[in-house]
Tab-separated table of C-alpha atoms in Angstrom:
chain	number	residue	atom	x	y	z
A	1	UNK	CA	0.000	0.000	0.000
A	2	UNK	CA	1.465	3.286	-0.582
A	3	UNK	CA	1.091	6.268	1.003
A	4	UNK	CA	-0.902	9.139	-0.219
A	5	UNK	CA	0.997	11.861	-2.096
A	6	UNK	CA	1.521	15.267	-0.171
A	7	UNK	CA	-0.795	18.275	-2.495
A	8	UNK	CA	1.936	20.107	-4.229
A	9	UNK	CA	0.062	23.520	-3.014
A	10	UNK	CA	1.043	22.528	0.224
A	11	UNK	CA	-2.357	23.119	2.025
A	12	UNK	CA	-1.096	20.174	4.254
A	13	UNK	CA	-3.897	18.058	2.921
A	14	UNK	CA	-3.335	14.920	0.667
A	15	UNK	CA	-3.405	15.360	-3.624
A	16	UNK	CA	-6.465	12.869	-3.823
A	17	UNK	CA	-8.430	15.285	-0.804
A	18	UNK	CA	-7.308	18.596	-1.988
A	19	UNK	CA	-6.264	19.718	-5.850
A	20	UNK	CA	-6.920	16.207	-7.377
A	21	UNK	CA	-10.539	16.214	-7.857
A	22	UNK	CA	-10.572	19.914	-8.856
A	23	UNK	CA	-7.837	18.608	-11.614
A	24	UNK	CA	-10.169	15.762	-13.046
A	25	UNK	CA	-12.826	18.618	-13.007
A	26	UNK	CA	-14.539	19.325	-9.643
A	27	UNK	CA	-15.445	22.959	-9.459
A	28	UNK	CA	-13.542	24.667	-6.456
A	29	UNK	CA	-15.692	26.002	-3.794
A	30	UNK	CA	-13.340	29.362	-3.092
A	31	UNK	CA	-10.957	31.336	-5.613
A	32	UNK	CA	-8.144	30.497	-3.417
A	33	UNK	CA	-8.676	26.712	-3.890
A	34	UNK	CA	-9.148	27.270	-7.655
A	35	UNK	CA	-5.619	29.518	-7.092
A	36	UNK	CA	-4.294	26.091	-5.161
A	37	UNK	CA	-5.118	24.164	-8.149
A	38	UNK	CA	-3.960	26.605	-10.488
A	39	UNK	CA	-0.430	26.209	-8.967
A	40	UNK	CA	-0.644	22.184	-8.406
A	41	UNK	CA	-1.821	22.478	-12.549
A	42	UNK	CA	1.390	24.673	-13.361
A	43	UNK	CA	3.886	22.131	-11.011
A	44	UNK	CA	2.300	18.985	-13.066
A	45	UNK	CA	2.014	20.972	-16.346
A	46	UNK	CA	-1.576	20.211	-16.490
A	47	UNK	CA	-2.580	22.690	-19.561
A	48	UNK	CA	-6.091	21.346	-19.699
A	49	UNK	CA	-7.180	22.614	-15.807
A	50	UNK	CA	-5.570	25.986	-16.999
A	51	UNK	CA	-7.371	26.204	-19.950
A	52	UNK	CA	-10.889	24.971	-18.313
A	53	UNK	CA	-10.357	27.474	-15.535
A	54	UNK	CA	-9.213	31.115	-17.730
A	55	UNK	CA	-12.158	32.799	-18.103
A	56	UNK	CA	-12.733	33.335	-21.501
A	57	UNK	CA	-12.048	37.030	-21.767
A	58	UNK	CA	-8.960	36.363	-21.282
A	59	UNK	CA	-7.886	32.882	-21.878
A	60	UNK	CA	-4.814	32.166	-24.146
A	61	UNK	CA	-5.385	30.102	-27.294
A	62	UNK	CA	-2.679	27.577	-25.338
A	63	UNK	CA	0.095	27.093	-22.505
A	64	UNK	CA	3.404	26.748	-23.200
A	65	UNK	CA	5.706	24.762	-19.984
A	66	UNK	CA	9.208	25.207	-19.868
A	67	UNK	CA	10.546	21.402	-18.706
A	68	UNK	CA	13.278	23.137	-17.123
A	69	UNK	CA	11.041	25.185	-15.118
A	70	UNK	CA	9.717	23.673	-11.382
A	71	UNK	CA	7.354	25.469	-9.187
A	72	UNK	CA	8.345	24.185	-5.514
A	73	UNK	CA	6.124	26.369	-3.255
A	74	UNK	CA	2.822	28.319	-3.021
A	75	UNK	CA	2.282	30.637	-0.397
A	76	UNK	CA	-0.986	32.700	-0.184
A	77	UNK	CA	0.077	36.350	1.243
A	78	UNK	CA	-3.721	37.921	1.276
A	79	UNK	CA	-7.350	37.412	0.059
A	80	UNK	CA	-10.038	39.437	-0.279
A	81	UNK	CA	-13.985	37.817	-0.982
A	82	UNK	CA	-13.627	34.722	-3.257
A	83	UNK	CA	-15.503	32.816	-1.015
A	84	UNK	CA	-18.950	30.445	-2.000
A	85	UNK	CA	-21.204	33.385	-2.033
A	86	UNK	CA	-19.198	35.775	-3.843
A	87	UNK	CA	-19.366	36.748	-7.466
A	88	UNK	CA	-15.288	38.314	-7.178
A	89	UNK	CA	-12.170	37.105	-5.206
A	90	UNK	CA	-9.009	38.189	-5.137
A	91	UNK	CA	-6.092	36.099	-4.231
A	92	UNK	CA	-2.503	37.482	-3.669
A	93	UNK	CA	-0.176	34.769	-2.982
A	94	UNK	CA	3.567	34.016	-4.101
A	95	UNK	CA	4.835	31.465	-5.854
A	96	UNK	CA	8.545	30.171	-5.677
A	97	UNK	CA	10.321	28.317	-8.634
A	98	UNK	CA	13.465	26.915	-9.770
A	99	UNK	CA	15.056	26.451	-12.649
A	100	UNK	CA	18.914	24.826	-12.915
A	101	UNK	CA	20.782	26.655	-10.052
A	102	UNK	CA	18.439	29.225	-10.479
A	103	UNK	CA	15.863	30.043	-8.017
A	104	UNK	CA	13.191	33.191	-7.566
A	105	UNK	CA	9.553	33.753	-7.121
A	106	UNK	CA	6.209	35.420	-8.689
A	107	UNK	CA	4.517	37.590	-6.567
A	108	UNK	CA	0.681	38.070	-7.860
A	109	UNK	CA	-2.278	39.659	-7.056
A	110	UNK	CA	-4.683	37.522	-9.012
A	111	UNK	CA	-8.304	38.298	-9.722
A	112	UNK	CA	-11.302	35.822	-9.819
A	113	UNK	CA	-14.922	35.585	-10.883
A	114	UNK	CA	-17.828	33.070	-10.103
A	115	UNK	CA	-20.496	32.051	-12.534
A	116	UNK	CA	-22.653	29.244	-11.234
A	117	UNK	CA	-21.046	27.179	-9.166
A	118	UNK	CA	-17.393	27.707	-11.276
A	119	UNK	CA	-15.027	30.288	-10.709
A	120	UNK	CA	-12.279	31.534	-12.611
A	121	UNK	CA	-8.827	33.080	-13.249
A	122	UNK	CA	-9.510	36.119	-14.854
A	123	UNK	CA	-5.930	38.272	-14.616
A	124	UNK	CA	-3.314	39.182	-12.152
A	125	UNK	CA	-1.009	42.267	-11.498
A	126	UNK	CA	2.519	40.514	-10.975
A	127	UNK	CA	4.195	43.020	-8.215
């Protein structure tokens, strides 16, 4: 039996009990989970849960991954709404990345929207 993979978000909960089911298409209940899964999707190069989760305003026609790229660490800095009654969220968080010997961050404040019962990435100012 093996054990159950750590969520590369780093919520502390398992893969299968946190970003996994929003990956195979789950809608996330807050904007920072769909922000968790957004990361998780970047780490595993998962182009279709970016895709599926751009709003279309501003979705890109595709996602290009740099194999040399890793993200290694989220860390959510602020939020503001996104929660399962609001329409907009706001989710400022950092993300930290390596690449060779290189190592740095992005530090965004990312915006969100609900329709239904699915919310979205809709843009981000990058600070």
């Amino acid at each position: 039996m093996t054990e159950p993979s750590r969520c590369p978000c780093l919520s502390g909960n398992t893969f299968e009990s946190c970003c996994g089911p929003l990956l195979q298409g789950a809608p996330a209940p807050t904007a920072e989970r769909l922000m968790r899964s957004r990361f998780t999707a970047f780490s595993l190069a998962d182009a279709g849960h970016l895709l599926r989760t751009w709003h279309p305003s501003t979705r890109p026609g595709s996602i290009e991954f740099d194999p040399e790229l890793s993200w290694r660490r989220l860390v959510i800095l602020d939020r503001a709404a996104g929660g399962p009654f609001d329409r907009v969220g706001v989710v400022e968080f950092e993300a930290h990345w390596r690449q060779g010997a290189e190592r740095g961050s992005l530090h965004e404040r990312s915006r969100f929207v609900r329709d239904g019962r699915e919310w979205y990435y809709v843009d981000g100012d990058v600070e």
